[in-house]
mmCIF file of C-alpha atoms in Angstrom:
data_model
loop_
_atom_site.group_PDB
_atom_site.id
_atom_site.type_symbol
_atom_site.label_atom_id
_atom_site.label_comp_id
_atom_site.label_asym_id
_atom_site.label_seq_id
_atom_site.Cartn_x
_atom_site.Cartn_y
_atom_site.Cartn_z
ATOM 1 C CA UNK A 1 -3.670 -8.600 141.778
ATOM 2 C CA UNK A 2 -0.440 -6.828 141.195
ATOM 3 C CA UNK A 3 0.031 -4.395 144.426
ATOM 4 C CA UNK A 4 2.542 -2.440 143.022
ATOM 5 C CA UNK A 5 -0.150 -1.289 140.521
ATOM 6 C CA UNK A 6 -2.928 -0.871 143.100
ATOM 7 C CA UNK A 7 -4.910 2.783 142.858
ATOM 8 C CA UNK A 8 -8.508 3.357 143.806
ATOM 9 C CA UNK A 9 -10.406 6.306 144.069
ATOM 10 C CA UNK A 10 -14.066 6.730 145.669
ATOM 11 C CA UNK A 11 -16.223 9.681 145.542
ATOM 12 C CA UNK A 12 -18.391 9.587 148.613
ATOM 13 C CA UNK A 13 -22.188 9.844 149.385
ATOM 14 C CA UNK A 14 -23.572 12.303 151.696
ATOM 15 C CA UNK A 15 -24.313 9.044 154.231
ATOM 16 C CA UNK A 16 -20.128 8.347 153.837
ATOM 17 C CA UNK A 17 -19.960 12.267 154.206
ATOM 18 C CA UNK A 18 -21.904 12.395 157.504
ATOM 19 C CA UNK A 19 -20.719 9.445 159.098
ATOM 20 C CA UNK A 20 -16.767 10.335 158.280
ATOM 21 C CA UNK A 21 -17.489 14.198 159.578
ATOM 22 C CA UNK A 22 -19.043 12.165 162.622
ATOM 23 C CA UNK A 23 -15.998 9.883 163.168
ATOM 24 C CA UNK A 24 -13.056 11.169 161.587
ATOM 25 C CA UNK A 25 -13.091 15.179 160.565
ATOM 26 C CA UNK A 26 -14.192 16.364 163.935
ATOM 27 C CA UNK A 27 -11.532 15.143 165.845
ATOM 28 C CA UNK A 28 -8.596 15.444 163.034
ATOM 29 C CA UNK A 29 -9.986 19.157 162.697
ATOM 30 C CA UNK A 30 -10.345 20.183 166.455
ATOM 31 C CA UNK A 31 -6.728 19.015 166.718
ATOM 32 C CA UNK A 32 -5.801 21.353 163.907
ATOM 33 C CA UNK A 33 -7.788 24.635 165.605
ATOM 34 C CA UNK A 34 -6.240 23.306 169.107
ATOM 35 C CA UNK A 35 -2.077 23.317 167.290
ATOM 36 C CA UNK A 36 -3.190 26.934 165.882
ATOM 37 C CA UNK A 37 -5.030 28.608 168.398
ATOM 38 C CA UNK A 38 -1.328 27.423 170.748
ATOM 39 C CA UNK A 39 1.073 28.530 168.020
ATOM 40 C CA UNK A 40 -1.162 31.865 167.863
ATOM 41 C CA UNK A 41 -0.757 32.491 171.126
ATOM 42 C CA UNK A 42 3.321 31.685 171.324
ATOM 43 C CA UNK A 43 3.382 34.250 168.613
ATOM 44 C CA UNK A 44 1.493 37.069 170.923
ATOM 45 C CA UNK A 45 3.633 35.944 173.654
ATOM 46 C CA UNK A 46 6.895 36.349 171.902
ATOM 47 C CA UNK A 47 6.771 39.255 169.677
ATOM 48 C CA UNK A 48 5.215 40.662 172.860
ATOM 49 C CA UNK A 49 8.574 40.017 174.522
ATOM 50 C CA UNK A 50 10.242 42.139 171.943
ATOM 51 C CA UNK A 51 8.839 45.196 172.712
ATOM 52 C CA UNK A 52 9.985 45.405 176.325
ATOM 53 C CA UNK A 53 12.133 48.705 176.476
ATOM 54 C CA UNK A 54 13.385 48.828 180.175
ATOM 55 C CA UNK A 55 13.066 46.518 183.479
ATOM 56 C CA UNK A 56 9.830 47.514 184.510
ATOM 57 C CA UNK A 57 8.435 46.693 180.899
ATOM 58 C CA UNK A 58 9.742 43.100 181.473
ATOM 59 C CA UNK A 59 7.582 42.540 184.918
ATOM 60 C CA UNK A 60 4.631 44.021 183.396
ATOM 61 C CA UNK A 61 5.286 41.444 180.362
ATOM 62 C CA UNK A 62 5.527 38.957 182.802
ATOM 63 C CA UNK A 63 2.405 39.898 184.365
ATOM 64 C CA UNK A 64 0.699 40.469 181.293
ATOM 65 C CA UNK A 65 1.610 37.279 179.673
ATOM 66 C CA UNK A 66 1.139 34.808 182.425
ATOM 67 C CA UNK A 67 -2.990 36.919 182.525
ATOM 68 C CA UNK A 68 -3.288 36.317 178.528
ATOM 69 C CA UNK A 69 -2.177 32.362 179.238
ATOM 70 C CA UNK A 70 -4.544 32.205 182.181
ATOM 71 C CA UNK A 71 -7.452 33.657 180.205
ATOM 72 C CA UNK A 72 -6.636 31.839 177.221
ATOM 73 C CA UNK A 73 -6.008 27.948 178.940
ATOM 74 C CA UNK A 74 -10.087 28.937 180.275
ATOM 75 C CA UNK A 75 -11.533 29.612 177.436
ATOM 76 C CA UNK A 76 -9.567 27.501 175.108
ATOM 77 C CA UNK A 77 -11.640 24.560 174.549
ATOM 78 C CA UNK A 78 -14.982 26.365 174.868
ATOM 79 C CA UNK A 79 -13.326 28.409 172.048
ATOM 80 C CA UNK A 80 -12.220 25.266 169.605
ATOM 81 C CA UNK A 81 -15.233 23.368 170.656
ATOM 82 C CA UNK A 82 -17.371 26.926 169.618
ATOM 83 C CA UNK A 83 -15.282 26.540 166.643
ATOM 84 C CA UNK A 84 -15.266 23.514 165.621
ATOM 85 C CA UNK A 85 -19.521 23.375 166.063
ATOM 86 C CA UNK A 86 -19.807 26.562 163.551
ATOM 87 C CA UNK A 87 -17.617 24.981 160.977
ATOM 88 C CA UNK A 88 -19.693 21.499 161.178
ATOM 89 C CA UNK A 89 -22.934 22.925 161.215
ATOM 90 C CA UNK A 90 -22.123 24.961 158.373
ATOM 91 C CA UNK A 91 -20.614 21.886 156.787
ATOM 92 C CA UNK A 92 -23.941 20.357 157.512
ATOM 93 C CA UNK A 93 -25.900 22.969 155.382
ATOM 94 C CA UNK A 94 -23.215 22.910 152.849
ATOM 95 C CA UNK A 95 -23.776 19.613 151.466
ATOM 96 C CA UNK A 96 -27.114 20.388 149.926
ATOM 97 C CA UNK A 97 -24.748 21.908 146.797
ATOM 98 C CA UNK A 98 -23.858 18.767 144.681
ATOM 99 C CA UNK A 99 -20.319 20.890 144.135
ATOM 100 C CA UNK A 100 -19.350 20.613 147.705
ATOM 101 C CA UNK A 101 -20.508 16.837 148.231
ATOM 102 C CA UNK A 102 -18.123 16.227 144.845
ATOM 103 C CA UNK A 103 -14.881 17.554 147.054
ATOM 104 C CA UNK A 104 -15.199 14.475 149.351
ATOM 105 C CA UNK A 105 -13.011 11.029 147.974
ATOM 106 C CA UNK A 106 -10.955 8.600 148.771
ATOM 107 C CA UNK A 107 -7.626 7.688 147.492
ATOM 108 C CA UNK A 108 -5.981 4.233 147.815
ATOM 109 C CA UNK A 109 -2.731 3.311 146.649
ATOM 110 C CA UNK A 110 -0.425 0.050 147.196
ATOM 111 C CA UNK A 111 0.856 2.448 150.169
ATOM 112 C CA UNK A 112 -1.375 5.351 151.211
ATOM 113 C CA UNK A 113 -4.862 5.930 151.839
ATOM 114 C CA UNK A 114 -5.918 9.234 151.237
ATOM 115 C CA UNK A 115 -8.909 11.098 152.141
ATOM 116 C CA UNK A 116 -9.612 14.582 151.045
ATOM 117 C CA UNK A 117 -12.639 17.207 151.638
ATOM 118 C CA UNK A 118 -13.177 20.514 151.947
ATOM 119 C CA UNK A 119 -11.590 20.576 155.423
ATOM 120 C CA UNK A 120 -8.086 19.555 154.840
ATOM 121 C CA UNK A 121 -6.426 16.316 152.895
ATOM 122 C CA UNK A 122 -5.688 13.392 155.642
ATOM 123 C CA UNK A 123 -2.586 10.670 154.787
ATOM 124 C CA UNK A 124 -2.548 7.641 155.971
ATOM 125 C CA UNK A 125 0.132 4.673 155.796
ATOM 126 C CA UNK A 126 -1.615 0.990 155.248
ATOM 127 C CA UNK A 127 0.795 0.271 158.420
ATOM 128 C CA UNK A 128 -1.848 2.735 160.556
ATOM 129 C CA UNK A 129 -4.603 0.322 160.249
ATOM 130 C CA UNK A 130 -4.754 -1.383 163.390
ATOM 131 C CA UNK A 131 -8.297 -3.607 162.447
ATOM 132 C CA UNK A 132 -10.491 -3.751 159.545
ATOM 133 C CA UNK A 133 -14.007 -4.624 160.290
ATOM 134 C CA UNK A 134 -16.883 -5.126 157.389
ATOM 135 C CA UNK A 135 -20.729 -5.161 158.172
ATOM 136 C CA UNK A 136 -23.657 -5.432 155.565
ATOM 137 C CA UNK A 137 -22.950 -1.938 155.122
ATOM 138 C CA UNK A 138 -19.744 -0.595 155.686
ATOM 139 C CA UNK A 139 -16.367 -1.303 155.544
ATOM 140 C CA UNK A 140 -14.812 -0.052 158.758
ATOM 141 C CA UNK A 141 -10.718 1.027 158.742
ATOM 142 C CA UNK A 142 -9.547 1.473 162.521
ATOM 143 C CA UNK A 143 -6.461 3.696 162.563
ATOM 144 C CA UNK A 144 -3.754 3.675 165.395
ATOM 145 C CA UNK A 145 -3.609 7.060 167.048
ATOM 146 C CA UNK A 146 -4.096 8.662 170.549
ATOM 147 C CA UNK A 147 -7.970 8.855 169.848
ATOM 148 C CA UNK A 148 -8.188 6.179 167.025
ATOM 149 C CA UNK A 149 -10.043 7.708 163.992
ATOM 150 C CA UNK A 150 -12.346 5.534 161.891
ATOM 151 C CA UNK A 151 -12.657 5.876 158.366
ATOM 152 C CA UNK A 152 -15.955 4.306 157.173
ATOM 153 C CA UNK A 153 -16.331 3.089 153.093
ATOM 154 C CA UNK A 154 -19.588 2.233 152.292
ATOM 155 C CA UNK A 155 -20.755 -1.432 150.520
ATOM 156 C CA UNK A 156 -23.575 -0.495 148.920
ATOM 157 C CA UNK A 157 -22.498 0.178 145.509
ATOM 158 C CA UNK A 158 -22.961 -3.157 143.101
ATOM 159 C CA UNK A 159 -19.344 -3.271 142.925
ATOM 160 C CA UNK A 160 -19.238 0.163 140.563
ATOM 161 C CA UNK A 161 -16.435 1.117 143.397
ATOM 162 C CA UNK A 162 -14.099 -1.713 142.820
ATOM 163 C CA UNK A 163 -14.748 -2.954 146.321
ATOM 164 C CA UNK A 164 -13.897 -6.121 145.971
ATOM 165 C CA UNK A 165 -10.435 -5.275 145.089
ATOM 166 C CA UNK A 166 -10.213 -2.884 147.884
ATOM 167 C CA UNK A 167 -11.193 -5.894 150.568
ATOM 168 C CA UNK A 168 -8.958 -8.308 148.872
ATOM 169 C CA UNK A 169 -6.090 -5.877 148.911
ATOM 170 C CA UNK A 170 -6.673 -5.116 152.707
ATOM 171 C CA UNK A 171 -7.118 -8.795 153.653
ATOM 172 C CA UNK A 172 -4.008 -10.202 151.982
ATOM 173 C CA UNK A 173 -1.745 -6.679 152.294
ATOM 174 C CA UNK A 174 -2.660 -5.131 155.231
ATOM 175 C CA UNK A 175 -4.534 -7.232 158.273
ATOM 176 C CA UNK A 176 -7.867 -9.539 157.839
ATOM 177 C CA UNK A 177 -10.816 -8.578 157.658
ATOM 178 C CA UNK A 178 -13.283 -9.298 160.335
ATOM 179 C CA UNK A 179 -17.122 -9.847 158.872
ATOM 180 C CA UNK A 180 -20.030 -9.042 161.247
#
């Protein structure tokens, strides 16, 4: 097999769909609220600071600011976690509509594995794969990060998916494979 040529793509099942919102979206997309909800706040914070007229105005802003960081640190996660729950569970109810489930795929290139939804589009190098692990079911691709996603590629497809190509490319281009 020629890897300068490899490409795959996968359309996923709603099992793949479930099991990747269970072990890879939710994390990858709290992190996203989490960077947001911070930069929204720096924002407040700052063109807050512009507004000061006089001395007094900047220990009020002071005041003001370090109460709106206070308040916000409590109820951060409680608010990406509330979040992050709503966006799921609608998710959840979502993927009754055949249109929605068709968003969901898999890209794999002699570089890059891609994997887009509705949620956001998620790039990852081959070099990121710390272990690949295959059951009867499911291919298993462990990536290095803080909180080490999983990315989860279902078997059961009679080789319609070109999985065979996929494992060989992983086992000689990437790491082995461990079976279970």
């Amino acid at each position: 097999m020629n890897t300068a040529n490899f490409s795959l793509e996968f359309k996923l099942d709603i099992n793949e769909i479930r099991k990747l919102n269970k072990m890879y979206f939710k994390d990858l997309y709290k992190k996203r609220i989490m960077l947001f909800l911070a930069i929204l706040l720096f924002a407040v914070v700052f063109f807050d600071f512009f507004n000061l007229r006089n001395d007094n105005d900047f220990i009020q802003w002071i005041v003001g600011s370090l109460i709106l960081v206070i308040l916000f640190l409590l109820f951060y996660y409680s608010l990406v976690d509330a979040i992050c729950n709503m966006t799921f569970s609608l998710i959840k109810k979502l993927l009754k509509f055949d249109r929605f489930v068709k968003k969901y795929q898999f890209s794999f290139t002699n570089s890059f594995i891609c994997v887009r939804s509705p949620i956001g589009v998620f790039t990852h190098e081959w070099g990121c794969i710390e272990k690949v692990i295959m059951t009867k079911d499911f291919l298993f691709l462990y990536v290095k990060d803080k909180n080490g996603y999983i990315i989860s590629i279902s078997n059961n497809y009679n080789d319609t998916r070109k999985m065979n190509e996929l494992i060989s490319f992983v086992n000689k281009n990437v790491t082995p494979i461990t079976k279970i």
